[in-house]
The first five atom37 places (N, CA, C, CB, O) and aatype in JSON, in Angstrom:
{
  "aatype": [20, 20, 20, 20, 20, 20, 20, 20, 20, 20, 20, 20, 20, 20, 20, 20, 20, 20, 20, 20, 20, 20, 20, 20, 20, 20, 20, 20, 20, 20, 20, 20, 20, 20, 20, 20, 20, 20, 20, 20, 20, 20, 20, 20, 20, 20, 20, 20, 20, 20, 20, 20, 20, 20, 20, 20, 20, 20, 20, 20, 20, 20, 20, 20, 20, 20],
  "atom_mask": [
    [1, 1, 1, 1, 1],
    [1, 1, 1, 1, 1],
    [1, 1, 1, 1, 1],
    [1, 1, 1, 1, 1],
    [1, 1, 1, 1, 1],
    [1, 1, 1, 1, 1],
    [1, 1, 1, 1, 1],
    [1, 1, 1, 1, 1],
    [1, 1, 1, 1, 1],
    [1, 1, 1, 1, 1],
    [1, 1, 1, 1, 1],
    [1, 1, 1, 1, 1],
    [1, 1, 1, 1, 1],
    [1, 1, 1, 1, 1],
    [1, 1, 1, 1, 1],
    [1, 1, 1, 1, 1],
    [1, 1, 1, 1, 1],
    [1, 1, 1, 1, 1],
    [1, 1, 1, 1, 1],
    [1, 1, 1, 1, 1],
    [1, 1, 1, 1, 1],
    [1, 1, 1, 1, 1],
    [1, 1, 1, 1, 1],
    [1, 1, 1, 1, 1],
    [1, 1, 1, 1, 1],
    [1, 1, 1, 1, 1],
    [1, 1, 1, 1, 1],
    [1, 1, 1, 1, 1],
    [1, 1, 1, 1, 1],
    [1, 1, 1, 1, 1],
    [1, 1, 1, 1, 1],
    [1, 1, 1, 1, 1],
    [1, 1, 1, 1, 1],
    [1, 1, 1, 1, 1],
    [1, 1, 1, 1, 1],
    [1, 1, 1, 1, 1],
    [1, 1, 1, 1, 1],
    [1, 1, 1, 1, 1],
    [1, 1, 1, 1, 1],
    [1, 1, 1, 1, 1],
    [1, 1, 1, 1, 1],
    [1, 1, 1, 1, 1],
    [1, 1, 1, 1, 1],
    [1, 1, 1, 1, 1],
    [1, 1, 1, 1, 1],
    [1, 1, 1, 1, 1],
    [1, 1, 1, 1, 1],
    [1, 1, 1, 1, 1],
    [1, 1, 1, 1, 1],
    [1, 1, 1, 1, 1],
    [1, 1, 1, 1, 1],
    [1, 1, 1, 1, 1],
    [1, 1, 1, 1, 1],
    [1, 1, 1, 1, 1],
    [1, 1, 1, 1, 1],
    [1, 1, 1, 1, 1],
    [1, 1, 1, 1, 1],
    [1, 1, 1, 1, 1],
    [1, 1, 1, 1, 1],
    [1, 1, 1, 1, 1],
    [1, 1, 1, 1, 1],
    [1, 1, 1, 1, 1],
    [1, 1, 1, 1, 1],
    [1, 1, 1, 1, 1],
    [1, 1, 1, 1, 1],
    [1, 1, 1, 1, 1]
  ],
  "atom_positions": [
    [[-39.23, 20.71, 42.97], [-38.75, 20.4, 44.32], [-37.28, 20.74, 44.39], [-39.0, 18.9, 44.68], [-36.48, 20.32, 43.55]],
    [[-36.93, 21.51, 45.4], [-35.54, 21.85, 45.66], [-35.04, 21.01, 46.82], [-35.38, 23.37, 45.96], [-35.77, 20.76, 47.78]],
    [[-33.79, 20.56, 46.72], [-33.15, 19.85, 47.82], [-31.94, 20.69, 48.23], [-32.73, 18.38, 47.41], [-31.03, 20.91, 47.44]],
    [[-31.97, 21.14, 49.48], [-30.93, 22.04, 49.97], [-30.16, 21.42, 51.11], [-31.54, 23.37, 50.4], [-30.74, 20.73, 51.96]],
    [[-28.87, 21.65, 51.14], [-28.03, 21.27, 52.27], [-27.92, 22.52, 53.13], [-26.59, 20.72, 51.81], [-27.4, 23.54, 52.67]],
    [[-28.39, 22.45, 54.38], [-28.46, 23.63, 55.23], [-27.73, 23.38, 56.54], [-29.94, 24.02, 55.49], [-27.98, 22.39, 57.23]],
    [[-26.82, 24.27, 56.88], [-26.02, 24.13, 58.09], [-26.67, 24.84, 59.28], [-24.6, 24.68, 57.87], [-27.6, 25.63, 59.12]],
    [[-26.17, 24.53, 60.47], [-26.55, 25.19, 61.74], [-27.94, 24.83, 62.24], [-26.46, 26.67, 61.57], [-28.45, 25.51, 63.14]],
    [[-28.58, 23.81, 61.71], [-29.89, 23.38, 62.22], [-29.66, 22.28, 63.25], [-30.82, 22.88, 61.05], [-28.95, 21.31, 62.99]],
    [[-30.29, 22.43, 64.44], [-30.07, 21.41, 65.46], [-31.3, 21.09, 66.3], [-28.96, 21.85, 66.36], [-31.26, 20.16, 67.11]],
    [[-32.4, 21.84, 66.13], [-33.54, 21.62, 67.03], [-34.85, 22.01, 66.34], [-33.35, 22.43, 68.33], [-34.87, 22.45, 65.19]],
    [[-35.93, 21.85, 67.07], [-37.25, 22.19, 66.56], [-37.39, 23.67, 66.24], [-38.3, 21.79, 67.54], [-38.1, 24.04, 65.31]],
    [[-36.72, 24.51, 67.02], [-36.76, 25.96, 66.73], [-36.14, 26.24, 65.37], [-36.01, 26.76, 67.84], [-36.63, 27.08, 64.62]],
    [[-35.07, 25.53, 65.04], [-34.42, 25.69, 63.74], [-35.37, 25.29, 62.62], [-33.12, 24.85, 63.67], [-35.47, 25.98, 61.61]],
    [[-36.06, 24.19, 62.81], [-37.04, 23.73, 61.81], [-38.1, 24.8, 61.6], [-37.71, 22.39, 62.26], [-38.45, 25.12, 60.46]],
    [[-38.62, 25.36, 62.69], [-39.65, 26.39, 62.59], [-39.12, 27.63, 61.9], [-40.18, 26.75, 63.98], [-39.83, 28.24, 61.09]],
    [[-37.9, 28.02, 62.19], [-37.31, 29.22, 61.59], [-37.11, 29.05, 60.09], [-35.99, 29.55, 62.26], [-37.41, 29.96, 59.32]],
    [[-36.6, 27.9, 59.69], [-36.38, 27.64, 58.26], [-37.72, 27.58, 57.53], [-35.6, 26.31, 58.06], [-37.86, 28.14, 56.45]],
    [[-38.69, 26.9, 58.13], [-40.01, 26.79, 57.52], [-40.64, 28.17, 57.37], [-40.93, 25.87, 58.36], [-41.2, 28.5, 56.31]],
    [[-40.56, 28.98, 58.4], [-41.13, 30.34, 58.36], [-40.45, 31.19, 57.29], [-40.99, 31.02, 59.74], [-41.12, 31.95, 56.59]],
    [[-39.15, 31.06, 57.16], [-38.41, 31.82, 56.16], [-38.86, 31.46, 54.75], [-36.91, 31.57, 56.3], [-39.05, 32.34, 53.91]],
    [[-39.01, 30.16, 54.48], [-39.46, 29.73, 53.16], [-40.88, 30.19, 52.9], [-39.37, 28.19, 53.03], [-41.19, 30.67, 51.8]],
    [[-41.75, 30.06, 53.88], [-43.15, 30.45, 53.7], [-43.32, 31.97, 53.54], [-43.97, 29.96, 54.87], [-44.34, 32.42, 53.03]],
    [[-42.33, 32.74, 53.98], [-42.38, 34.19, 53.76], [-42.18, 34.5, 52.28], [-41.31, 34.91, 54.6], [-42.67, 35.52, 51.78]],
    [[-41.48, 33.63, 51.58], [-41.26, 33.79, 50.14], [-42.43, 33.22, 49.36], [-39.94, 33.1, 49.7], [-42.88, 33.8, 48.37]],
    [[-42.94, 32.06, 49.8], [-44.06, 31.38, 49.14], [-44.92, 30.75, 50.22], [-43.55, 30.3, 48.1], [-44.57, 29.71, 50.78]],
    [[-46.05, 31.37, 50.51], [-46.94, 30.91, 51.56], [-47.52, 29.53, 51.34], [-48.04, 31.86, 51.73], [-48.01, 28.9, 52.28]],
    [[-47.47, 29.04, 50.11], [-48.03, 27.72, 49.8], [-46.95, 26.64, 49.7], [-48.82, 27.78, 48.51], [-47.26, 25.49, 49.38]],
    [[-45.71, 27.0, 49.97], [-44.61, 26.04, 49.85], [-44.77, 24.89, 50.84], [-43.26, 26.75, 50.09], [-45.29, 25.06, 51.94]],
    [[-44.32, 23.72, 50.42], [-44.25, 22.56, 51.29], [-42.78, 22.42, 51.71], [-44.79, 21.25, 50.57], [-41.89, 22.36, 50.86]],
    [[-42.55, 22.36, 53.01], [-41.18, 22.32, 53.53], [-41.0, 21.07, 54.39], [-40.86, 23.61, 54.37], [-41.8, 20.81, 55.29]],
    [[-39.96, 20.29, 54.09], [-39.65, 19.09, 54.85], [-38.2, 19.19, 55.32], [-39.89, 17.79, 53.99], [-37.28, 19.2, 54.5]],
    [[-38.0, 19.27, 56.63], [-36.66, 19.45, 57.19], [-36.19, 18.15, 57.83], [-36.65, 20.61, 58.23], [-36.9, 17.54, 58.64]],
    [[-34.99, 17.72, 57.45], [-34.34, 16.55, 58.04], [-33.14, 17.06, 58.85], [-33.89, 15.5, 56.93], [-32.08, 17.33, 58.29]],
    [[-33.33, 17.19, 60.17], [-32.26, 17.72, 61.02], [-31.0, 16.85, 60.96], [-32.74, 17.83, 62.45], [-29.9, 17.38, 60.81]],
    [[-31.16, 15.55, 61.07], [-30.01, 14.65, 61.11], [-29.18, 14.74, 59.83], [-30.47, 13.22, 61.35], [-27.95, 14.72, 59.87]],
    [[-29.86, 14.84, 58.71], [-29.16, 14.91, 57.42], [-28.83, 16.31, 56.97], [-29.98, 14.26, 56.37], [-28.2, 16.51, 55.93]],
    [[-29.27, 17.31, 57.76], [-29.07, 18.72, 57.41], [-29.62, 19.04, 56.02], [-27.58, 19.09, 57.48], [-29.02, 19.79, 55.26]],
    [[-30.77, 18.44, 55.71], [-31.39, 18.65, 54.41], [-32.76, 19.29, 54.56], [-31.5, 17.33, 53.65], [-33.5, 19.01, 55.5]],
    [[-33.07, 20.14, 53.6], [-34.39, 20.76, 53.53], [-34.91, 20.54, 52.12], [-34.33, 22.29, 53.89], [-34.27, 20.91, 51.14]],
    [[-36.09, 19.93, 52.03], [-36.76, 19.76, 50.74], [-37.88, 20.78, 50.67], [-37.3, 18.3, 50.55], [-38.69, 20.9, 51.59]],
    [[-37.93, 21.5, 49.57], [-38.92, 22.56, 49.4], [-39.64, 22.36, 48.08], [-38.27, 23.95, 49.47], [-39.0, 22.32, 47.02]],
    [[-40.97, 22.25, 48.13], [-41.79, 22.23, 46.93], [-42.4, 23.62, 46.83], [-42.91, 21.1, 46.97], [-43.27, 23.99, 47.62]],
    [[-41.93, 24.4, 45.84], [-42.35, 25.8, 45.74], [-42.22, 26.27, 44.31], [-41.51, 26.69, 46.67], [-41.38, 25.79, 43.55]],
    [[-43.07, 27.23, 43.95], [-42.98, 27.86, 42.64], [-42.01, 29.04, 42.68], [-44.37, 28.33, 42.17], [-41.68, 29.6, 41.63]],
    [[-41.55, 29.43, 43.87], [-40.62, 30.54, 44.01], [-39.26, 30.16, 43.42], [-40.46, 30.95, 45.5], [-38.9, 28.98, 43.43]],
    [[-38.52, 31.13, 42.92], [-37.18, 30.84, 42.37], [-36.26, 30.28, 43.45], [-36.56, 32.1, 41.76], [-36.34, 30.68, 44.61]],
    [[-35.38, 29.37, 43.05], [-34.44, 28.76, 43.99], [-33.62, 29.8, 44.72], [-33.52, 27.79, 43.25], [-33.42, 29.69, 45.93]],
    [[-33.14, 30.81, 44.03], [-32.3, 31.84, 44.66], [-33.06, 32.57, 45.78], [-31.81, 32.84, 43.62], [-32.46, 32.92, 46.8]],
    [[-34.35, 32.8, 45.58], [-35.15, 33.48, 46.61], [-35.3, 32.6, 47.84], [-36.54, 33.85, 46.05], [-35.24, 33.09, 48.97]],
    [[-35.5, 31.31, 47.64], [-35.63, 30.37, 48.75], [-34.31, 30.27, 49.51], [-36.06, 28.96, 48.23], [-34.29, 30.32, 50.74]],
    [[-33.2, 30.14, 48.78], [-31.89, 30.07, 49.42], [-31.6, 31.34, 50.21], [-30.79, 29.85, 48.36], [-31.1, 31.26, 51.34]],
    [[-31.9, 32.49, 49.64], [-31.63, 33.77, 50.31], [-32.45, 33.89, 51.59], [-31.93, 34.95, 49.38], [-31.94, 34.36, 52.61]],
    [[-33.7, 33.47, 51.56], [-34.56, 33.56, 52.74], [-34.02, 32.7, 53.87], [-36.0, 33.14, 52.4], [-34.0, 33.13, 55.02]],
    [[-33.59, 31.49, 53.55], [-33.03, 30.58, 54.56], [-31.73, 31.16, 55.12], [-32.8, 29.16, 53.97], [-31.51, 31.15, 56.33]],
    [[-30.87, 31.64, 54.24], [-29.6, 32.23, 54.68], [-29.83, 33.47, 55.56], [-28.72, 32.6, 53.46], [-29.15, 33.66, 56.56]],
    [[-30.8, 34.29, 55.18], [-31.11, 35.49, 55.97], [-31.63, 35.14, 57.35], [-32.13, 36.36, 55.23], [-31.51, 35.94, 58.29]],
    [[-32.21, 33.95, 57.49], [-32.7, 33.5, 58.8], [-31.55, 32.95, 59.66], [-33.78, 32.42, 58.61], [-31.77, 32.6, 60.82]],
    [[-30.34, 32.89, 59.09], [-29.18, 32.45, 59.86], [-28.74, 31.02, 59.61], [-29.46, 32.61, 61.29], [-27.97, 30.46, 60.39]],
    [[-29.22, 30.44, 58.53], [-28.89, 29.05, 58.22], [-28.26, 28.98, 56.84], [-30.16, 28.14, 58.3], [-28.97, 29.01, 55.83]],
    [[-26.93, 28.89, 56.77], [-26.25, 28.9, 55.48], [-26.62, 27.69, 54.6], [-24.75, 28.92, 55.69], [-26.62, 26.55, 55.05]],
    [[-26.93, 27.98, 53.36], [-27.21, 26.92, 52.38], [-25.91, 26.6, 51.68], [-28.33, 27.36, 51.35], [-25.35, 27.45, 50.99]],
    [[-25.41, 25.37, 51.85], [-24.11, 25.02, 51.3], [-24.21, 24.28, 49.98], [-23.36, 24.18, 52.29], [-23.22, 24.17, 49.25]],
    [[-25.39, 23.77, 49.65], [-25.59, 23.1, 48.36], [-27.07, 23.11, 48.03], [-25.03, 21.64, 48.39], [-27.92, 23.11, 48.92]],
    [[-27.36, 23.12, 46.74], [-28.75, 23.11, 46.31], [-28.86, 22.44, 44.96], [-29.31, 24.55, 46.24], [-27.98, 22.53, 44.1]],
    [[-30.0, 21.75, 44.8], [-30.31, 21.18, 43.49], [-31.79, 21.07, 43.34], [-29.64, 19.81, 43.29], [-32.27, 20.61, 42.3]]
  ]
}
């Protein structure tokens, strides 16, 4: 499970965009977005760097990850 701090998320469209970006890397990933906390939890077998890059490419900068 990855826990990411993601900026620029403010609405349901943002949630859908981030989820779609992660699922493009791993179609079986579980994605949980917390808009208020600007956090995204991802359960995925994909490498962390690939997940971070996909989210960033969708326009949402990842400022921290663990």
